[in-house]
PDB file of C-alpha atoms in Angstrom:
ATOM      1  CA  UNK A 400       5.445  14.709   6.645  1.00 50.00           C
ATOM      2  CA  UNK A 401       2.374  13.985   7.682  1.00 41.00           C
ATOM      3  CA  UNK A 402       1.414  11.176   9.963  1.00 45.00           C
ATOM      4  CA  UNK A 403      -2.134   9.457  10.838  1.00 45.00           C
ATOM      5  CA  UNK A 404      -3.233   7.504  13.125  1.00 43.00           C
ATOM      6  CA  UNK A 405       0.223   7.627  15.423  1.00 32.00           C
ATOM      7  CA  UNK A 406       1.271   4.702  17.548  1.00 37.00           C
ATOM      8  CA  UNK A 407       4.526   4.923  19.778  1.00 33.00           C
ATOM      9  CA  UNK A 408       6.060   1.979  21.646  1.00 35.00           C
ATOM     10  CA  UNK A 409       7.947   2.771  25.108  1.00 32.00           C
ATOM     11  CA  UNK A 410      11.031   2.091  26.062  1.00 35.00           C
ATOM     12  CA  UNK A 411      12.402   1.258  29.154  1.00 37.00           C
ATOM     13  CA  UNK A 412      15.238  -0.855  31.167  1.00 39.00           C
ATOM     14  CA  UNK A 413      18.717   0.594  33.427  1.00 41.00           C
ATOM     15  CA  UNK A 414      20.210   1.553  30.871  1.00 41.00           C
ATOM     16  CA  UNK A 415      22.271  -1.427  29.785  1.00 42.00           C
ATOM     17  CA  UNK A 416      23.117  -2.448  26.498  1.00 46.00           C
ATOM     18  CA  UNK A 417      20.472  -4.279  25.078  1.00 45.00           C
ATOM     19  CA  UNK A 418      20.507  -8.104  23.614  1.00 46.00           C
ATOM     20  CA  UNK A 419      21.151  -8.027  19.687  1.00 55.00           C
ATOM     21  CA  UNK A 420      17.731  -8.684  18.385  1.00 54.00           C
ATOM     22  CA  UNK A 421      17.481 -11.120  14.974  1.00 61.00           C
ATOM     23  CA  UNK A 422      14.948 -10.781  12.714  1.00 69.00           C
ATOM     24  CA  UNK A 423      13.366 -10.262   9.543  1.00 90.00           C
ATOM     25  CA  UNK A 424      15.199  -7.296   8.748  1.00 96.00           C
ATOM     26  CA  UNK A 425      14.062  -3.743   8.683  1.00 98.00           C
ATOM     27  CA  UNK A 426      15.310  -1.152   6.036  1.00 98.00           C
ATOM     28  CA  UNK A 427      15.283   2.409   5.530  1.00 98.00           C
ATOM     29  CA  UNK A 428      15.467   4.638   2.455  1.00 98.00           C
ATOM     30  CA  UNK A 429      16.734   8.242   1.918  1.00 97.00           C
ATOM     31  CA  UNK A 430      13.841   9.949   0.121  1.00 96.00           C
ATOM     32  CA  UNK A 431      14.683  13.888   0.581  1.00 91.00           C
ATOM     33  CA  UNK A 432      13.937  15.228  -2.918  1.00 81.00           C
ATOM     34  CA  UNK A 433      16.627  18.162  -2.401  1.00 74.00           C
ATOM     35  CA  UNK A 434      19.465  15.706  -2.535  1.00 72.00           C
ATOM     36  CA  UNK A 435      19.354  14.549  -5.982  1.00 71.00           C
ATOM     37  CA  UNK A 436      22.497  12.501  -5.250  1.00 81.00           C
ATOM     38  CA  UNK A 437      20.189  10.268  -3.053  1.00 88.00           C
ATOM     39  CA  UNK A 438      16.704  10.935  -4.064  1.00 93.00           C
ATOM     40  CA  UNK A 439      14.847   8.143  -5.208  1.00 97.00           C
ATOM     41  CA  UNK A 440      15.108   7.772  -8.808  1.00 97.00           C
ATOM     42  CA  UNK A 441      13.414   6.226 -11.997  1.00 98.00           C
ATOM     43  CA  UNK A 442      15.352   5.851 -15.595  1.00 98.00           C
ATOM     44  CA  UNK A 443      13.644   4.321 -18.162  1.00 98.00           C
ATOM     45  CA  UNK A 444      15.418   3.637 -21.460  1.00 98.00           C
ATOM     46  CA  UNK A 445      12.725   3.718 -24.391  1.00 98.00           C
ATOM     47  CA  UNK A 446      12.086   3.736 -28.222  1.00 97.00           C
ATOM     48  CA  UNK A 447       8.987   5.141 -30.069  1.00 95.00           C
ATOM     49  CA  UNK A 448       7.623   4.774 -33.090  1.00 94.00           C
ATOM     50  CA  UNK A 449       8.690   5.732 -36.130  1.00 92.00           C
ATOM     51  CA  UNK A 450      11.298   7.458 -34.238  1.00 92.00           C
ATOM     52  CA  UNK A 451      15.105   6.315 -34.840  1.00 93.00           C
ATOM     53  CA  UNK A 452      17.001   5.743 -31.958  1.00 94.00           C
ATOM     54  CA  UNK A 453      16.505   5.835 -27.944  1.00 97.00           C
ATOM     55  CA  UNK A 454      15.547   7.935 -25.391  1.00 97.00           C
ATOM     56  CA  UNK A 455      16.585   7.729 -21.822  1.00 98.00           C
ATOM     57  CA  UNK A 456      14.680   9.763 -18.806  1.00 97.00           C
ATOM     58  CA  UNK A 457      14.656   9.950 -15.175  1.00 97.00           C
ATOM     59  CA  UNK A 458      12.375  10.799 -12.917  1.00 97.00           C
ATOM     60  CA  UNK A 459      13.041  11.686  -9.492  1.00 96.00           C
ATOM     61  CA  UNK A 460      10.058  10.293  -6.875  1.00 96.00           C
ATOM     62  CA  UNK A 461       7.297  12.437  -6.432  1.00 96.00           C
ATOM     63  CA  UNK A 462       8.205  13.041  -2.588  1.00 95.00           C
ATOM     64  CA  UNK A 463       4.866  14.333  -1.381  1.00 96.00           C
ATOM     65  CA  UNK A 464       3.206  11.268  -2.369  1.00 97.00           C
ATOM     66  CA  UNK A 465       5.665   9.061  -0.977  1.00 98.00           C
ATOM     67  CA  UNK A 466       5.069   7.546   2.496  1.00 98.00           C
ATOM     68  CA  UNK A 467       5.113   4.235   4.620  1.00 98.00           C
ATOM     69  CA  UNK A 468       2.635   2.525   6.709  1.00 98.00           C
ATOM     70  CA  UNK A 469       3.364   0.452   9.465  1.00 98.00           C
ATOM     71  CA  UNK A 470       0.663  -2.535  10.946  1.00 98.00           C
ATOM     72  CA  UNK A 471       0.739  -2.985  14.345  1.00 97.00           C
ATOM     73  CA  UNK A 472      -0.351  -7.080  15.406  1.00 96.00           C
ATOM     74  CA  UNK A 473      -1.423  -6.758  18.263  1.00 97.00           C
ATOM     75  CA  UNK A 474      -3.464  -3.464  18.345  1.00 96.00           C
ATOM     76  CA  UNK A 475      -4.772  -4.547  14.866  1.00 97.00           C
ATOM     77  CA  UNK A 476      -4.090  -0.139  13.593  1.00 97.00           C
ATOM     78  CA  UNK A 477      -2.213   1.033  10.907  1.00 98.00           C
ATOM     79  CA  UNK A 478      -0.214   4.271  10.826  1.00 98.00           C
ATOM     80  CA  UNK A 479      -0.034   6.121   8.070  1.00 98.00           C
ATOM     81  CA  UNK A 480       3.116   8.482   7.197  1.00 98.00           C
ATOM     82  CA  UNK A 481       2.914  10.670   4.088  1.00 97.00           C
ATOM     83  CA  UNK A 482       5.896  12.917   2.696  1.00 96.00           C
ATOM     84  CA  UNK A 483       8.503  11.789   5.080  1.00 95.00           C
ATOM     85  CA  UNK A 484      12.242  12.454   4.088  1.00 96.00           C
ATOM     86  CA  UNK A 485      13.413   8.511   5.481  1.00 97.00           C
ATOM     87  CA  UNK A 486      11.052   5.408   4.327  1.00 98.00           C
ATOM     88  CA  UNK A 487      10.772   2.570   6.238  1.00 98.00           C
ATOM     89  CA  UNK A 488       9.838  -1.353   4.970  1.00 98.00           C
ATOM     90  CA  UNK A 489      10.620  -4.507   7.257  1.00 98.00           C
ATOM     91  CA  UNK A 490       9.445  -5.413  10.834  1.00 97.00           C
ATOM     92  CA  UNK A 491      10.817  -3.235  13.524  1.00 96.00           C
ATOM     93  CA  UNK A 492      12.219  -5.720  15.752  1.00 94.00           C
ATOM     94  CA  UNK A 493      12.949  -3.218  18.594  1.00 93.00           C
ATOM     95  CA  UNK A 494       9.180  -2.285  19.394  1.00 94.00           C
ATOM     96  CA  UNK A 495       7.364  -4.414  21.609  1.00 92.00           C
ATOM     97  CA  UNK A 496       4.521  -4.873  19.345  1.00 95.00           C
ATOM     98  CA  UNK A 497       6.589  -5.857  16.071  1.00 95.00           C
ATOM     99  CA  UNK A 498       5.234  -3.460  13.504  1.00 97.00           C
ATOM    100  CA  UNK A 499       5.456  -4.232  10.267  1.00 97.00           C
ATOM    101  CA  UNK A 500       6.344  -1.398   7.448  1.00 98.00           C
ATOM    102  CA  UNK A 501       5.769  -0.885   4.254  1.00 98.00           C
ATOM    103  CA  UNK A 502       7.057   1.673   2.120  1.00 98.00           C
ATOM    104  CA  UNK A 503       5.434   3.405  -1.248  1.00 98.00           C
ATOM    105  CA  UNK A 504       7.479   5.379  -3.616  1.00 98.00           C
ATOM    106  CA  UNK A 505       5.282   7.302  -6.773  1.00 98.00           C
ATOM    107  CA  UNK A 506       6.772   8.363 -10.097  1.00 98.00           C
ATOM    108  CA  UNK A 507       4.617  10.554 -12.228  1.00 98.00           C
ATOM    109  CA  UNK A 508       4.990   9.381 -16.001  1.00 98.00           C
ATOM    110  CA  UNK A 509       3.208  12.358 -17.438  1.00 96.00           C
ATOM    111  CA  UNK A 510       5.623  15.350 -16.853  1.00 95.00           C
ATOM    112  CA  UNK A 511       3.680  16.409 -14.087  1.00 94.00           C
ATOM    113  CA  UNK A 512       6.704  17.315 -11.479  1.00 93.00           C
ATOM    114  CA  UNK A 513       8.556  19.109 -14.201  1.00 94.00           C
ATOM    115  CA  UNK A 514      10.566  15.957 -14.863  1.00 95.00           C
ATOM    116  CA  UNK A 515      10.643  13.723 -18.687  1.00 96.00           C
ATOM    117  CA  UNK A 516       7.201  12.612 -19.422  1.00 97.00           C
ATOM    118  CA  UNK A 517       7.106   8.675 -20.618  1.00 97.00           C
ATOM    119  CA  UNK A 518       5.074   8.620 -24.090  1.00 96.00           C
ATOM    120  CA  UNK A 519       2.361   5.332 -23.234  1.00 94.00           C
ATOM    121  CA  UNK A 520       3.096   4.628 -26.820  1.00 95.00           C
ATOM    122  CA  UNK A 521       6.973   4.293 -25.732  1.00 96.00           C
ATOM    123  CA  UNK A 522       8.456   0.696 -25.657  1.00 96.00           C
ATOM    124  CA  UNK A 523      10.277   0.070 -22.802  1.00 97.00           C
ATOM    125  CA  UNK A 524      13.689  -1.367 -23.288  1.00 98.00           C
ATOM    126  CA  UNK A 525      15.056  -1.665 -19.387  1.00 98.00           C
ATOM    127  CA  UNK A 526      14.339   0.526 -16.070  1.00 98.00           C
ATOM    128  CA  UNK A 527      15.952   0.784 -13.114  1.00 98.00           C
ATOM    129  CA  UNK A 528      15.053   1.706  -9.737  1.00 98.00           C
ATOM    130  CA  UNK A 529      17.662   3.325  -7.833  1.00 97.00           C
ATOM    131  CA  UNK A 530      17.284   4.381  -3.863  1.00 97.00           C
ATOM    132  CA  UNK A 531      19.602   5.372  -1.238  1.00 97.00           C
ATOM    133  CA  UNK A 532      19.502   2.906   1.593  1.00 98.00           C
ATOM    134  CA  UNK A 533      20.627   4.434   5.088  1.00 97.00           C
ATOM    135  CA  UNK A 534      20.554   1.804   7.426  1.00 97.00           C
ATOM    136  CA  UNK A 535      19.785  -2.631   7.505  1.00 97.00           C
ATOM    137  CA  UNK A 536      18.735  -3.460  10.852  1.00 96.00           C
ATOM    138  CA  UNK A 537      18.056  -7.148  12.863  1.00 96.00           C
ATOM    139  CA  UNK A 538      19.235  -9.123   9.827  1.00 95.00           C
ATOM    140  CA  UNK A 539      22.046  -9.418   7.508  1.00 95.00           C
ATOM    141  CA  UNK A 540      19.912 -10.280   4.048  1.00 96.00           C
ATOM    142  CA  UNK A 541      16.674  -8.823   3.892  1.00 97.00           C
ATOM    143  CA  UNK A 542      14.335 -10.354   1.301  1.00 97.00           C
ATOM    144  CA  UNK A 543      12.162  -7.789  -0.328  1.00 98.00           C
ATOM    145  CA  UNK A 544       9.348  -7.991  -2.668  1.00 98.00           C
ATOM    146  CA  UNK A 545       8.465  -5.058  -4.730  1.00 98.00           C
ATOM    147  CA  UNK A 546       5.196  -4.681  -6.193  1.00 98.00           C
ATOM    148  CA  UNK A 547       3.828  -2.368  -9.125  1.00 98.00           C
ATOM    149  CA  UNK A 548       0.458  -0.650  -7.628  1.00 98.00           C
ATOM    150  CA  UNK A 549      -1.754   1.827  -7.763  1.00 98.00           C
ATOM    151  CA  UNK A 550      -2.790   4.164  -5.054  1.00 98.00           C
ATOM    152  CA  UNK A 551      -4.426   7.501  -4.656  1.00 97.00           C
ATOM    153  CA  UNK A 552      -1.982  11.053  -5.210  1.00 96.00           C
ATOM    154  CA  UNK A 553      -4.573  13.201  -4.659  1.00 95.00           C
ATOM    155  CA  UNK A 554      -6.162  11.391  -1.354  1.00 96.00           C
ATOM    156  CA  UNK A 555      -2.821  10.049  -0.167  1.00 97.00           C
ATOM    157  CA  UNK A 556      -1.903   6.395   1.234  1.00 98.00           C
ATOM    158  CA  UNK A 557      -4.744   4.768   2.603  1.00 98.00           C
ATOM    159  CA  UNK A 558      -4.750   1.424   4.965  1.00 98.00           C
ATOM    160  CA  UNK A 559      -6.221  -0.550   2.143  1.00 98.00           C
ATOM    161  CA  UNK A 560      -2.909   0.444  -0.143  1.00 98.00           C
ATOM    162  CA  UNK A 561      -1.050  -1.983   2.689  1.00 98.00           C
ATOM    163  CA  UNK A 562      -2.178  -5.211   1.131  1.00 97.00           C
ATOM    164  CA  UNK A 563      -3.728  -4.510  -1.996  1.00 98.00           C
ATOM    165  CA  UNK A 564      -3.278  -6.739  -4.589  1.00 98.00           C
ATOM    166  CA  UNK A 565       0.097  -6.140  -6.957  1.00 98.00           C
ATOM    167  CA  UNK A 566      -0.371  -5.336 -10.725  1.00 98.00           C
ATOM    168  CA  UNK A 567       3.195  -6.990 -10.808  1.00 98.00           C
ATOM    169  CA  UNK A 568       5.713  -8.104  -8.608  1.00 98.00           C
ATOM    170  CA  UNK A 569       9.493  -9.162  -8.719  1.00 97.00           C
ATOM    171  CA  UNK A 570      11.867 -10.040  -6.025  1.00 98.00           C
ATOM    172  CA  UNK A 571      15.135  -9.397  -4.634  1.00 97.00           C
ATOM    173  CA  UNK A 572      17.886  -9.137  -1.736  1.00 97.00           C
ATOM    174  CA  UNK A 573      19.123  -6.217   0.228  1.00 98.00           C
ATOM    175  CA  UNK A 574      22.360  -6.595   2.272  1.00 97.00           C
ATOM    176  CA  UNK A 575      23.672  -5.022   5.551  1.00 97.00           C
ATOM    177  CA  UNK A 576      26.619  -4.520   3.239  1.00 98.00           C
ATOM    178  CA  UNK A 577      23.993  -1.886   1.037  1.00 98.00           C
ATOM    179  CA  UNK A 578      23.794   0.419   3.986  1.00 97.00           C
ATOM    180  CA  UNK A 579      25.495   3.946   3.244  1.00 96.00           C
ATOM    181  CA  UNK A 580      24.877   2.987  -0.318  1.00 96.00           C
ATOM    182  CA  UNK A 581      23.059   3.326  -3.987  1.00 96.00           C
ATOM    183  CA  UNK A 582      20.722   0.407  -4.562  1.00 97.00           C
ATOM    184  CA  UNK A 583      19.789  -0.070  -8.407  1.00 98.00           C
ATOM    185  CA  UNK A 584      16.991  -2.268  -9.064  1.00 98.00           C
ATOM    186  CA  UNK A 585      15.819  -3.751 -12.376  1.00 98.00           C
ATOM    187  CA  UNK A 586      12.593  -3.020 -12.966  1.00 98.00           C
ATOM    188  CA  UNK A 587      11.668  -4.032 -16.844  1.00 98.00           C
ATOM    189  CA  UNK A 588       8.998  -5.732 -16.074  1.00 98.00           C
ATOM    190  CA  UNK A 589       6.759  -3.518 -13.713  1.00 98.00           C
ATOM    191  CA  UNK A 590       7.645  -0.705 -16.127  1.00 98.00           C
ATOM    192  CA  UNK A 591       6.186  -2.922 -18.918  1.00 97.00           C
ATOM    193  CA  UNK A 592       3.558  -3.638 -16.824  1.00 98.00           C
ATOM    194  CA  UNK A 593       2.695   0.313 -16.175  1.00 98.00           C
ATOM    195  CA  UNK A 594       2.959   1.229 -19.734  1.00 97.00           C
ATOM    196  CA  UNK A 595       0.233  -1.639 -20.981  1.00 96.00           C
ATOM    197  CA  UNK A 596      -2.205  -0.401 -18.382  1.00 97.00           C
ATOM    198  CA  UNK A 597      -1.015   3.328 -19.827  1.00 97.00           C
ATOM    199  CA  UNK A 598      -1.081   4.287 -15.883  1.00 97.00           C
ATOM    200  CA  UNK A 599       0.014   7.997 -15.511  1.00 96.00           C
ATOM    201  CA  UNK A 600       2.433   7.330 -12.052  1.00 98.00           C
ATOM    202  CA  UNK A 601       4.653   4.563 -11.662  1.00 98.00           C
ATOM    203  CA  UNK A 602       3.738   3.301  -8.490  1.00 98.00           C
ATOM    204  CA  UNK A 603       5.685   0.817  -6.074  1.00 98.00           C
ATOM    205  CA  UNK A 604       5.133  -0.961  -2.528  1.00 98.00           C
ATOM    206  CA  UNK A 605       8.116  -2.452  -0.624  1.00 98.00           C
ATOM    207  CA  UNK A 606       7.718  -4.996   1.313  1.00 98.00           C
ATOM    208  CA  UNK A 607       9.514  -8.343   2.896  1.00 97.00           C
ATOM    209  CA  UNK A 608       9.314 -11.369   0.709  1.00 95.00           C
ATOM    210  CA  UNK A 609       8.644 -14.617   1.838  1.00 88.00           C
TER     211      UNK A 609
END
């Protein structure tokens, strides 16, 4: 992947086993699109118009246009990671400065990856978001919020896509207990949400919740 605007912390001590560290909890996510079995992945169940019956597609995350950023406090900088194959979101409690991640997954509704297309004239019936969590650190319960937003493919993540305000948002847990594991998440109402503002990628920001 590609990564702006790098900042490294530094360890250090004799080599003794470091004090557990509590915290808010940081999380990371599996996104190499060659694994389908963990890939991130979108499934939408639909009707249309007219049409008897329903459809169900999935969409596999548009890797490339994936990334995280992470906000340093104290330096006030942002670092930028685009295309990586692991996704971070959560405050890593292990760097002296406390950076804060926040991950960004993209799902092109249009076809464009060679996966289903999502008709904007479809009516969503449920969707799930399901990702491959590899490892819960510093906490035991991590609250998460996930927001529906829009960002830039062509340009890529940009600092401003760190805090930019949600088109929708819903909350939810993830466990130490998740790690190793499939995580499905309902996500209804941010599909809803996508298809009324006919957006063309389905487009979400992890982040801890409150």
């Amino acid at each position: 992947g590609m990564l702006l605007t790098i900042l490294a912390g530094c360890g250090g001590g004799d080599g003794s086993a470091s004090p557990a560290i509590v915290g808010p909890g940081l999380v990371e996510i599996d996104d190499r699109p060659n694994l389908a079995i963990t890939a991130p992945e979108l499934t939408v169940e639909y009707i249309l118009p007219g049409v008897a019956g329903t459809t169900v597609a999935s969409i596999l995350s548009d890797q490339p246009a994936d990334g995280d950023i992470a906000f340093d406090p104290v330096l006030g900088a942002f670092t930028i990671t685009q295309g990586p194959d692991t996704l971070f979101f959560g405050i890593d409690s292990a760097k002296p400065n406390r950076p804060e991640f926040r991950a960004f997954l993209d799902f092109p509704l249009d076809g464009s990856t060679g996966d289903p297309a999502i008709p904007l004239e479809a009516t969503v019936l449920s969707a799930t978001l399901t990702v491959f969590v590899n490892f819960v650190n510093f906490a035991a319960t991590v609250p998460v919020l996930l927001d529906l937003v829009q960002y830039s493919v062509l340009a890529g993540l940009a600092a401003d896509d760190y805090s930019s305000a949600p088109l929708a948002t819903r909350a939810f847990d993830i466990f130490i207990t998740d790690a190793g594991l499939d995580v499905s998440i309902d996500v209804t109402s941010l599909m809803a949400a996508a298809q009324a503002r006919a957006l063309t990628d389905f487009q979400v920001r992890f982040l801890l919740g409150p």
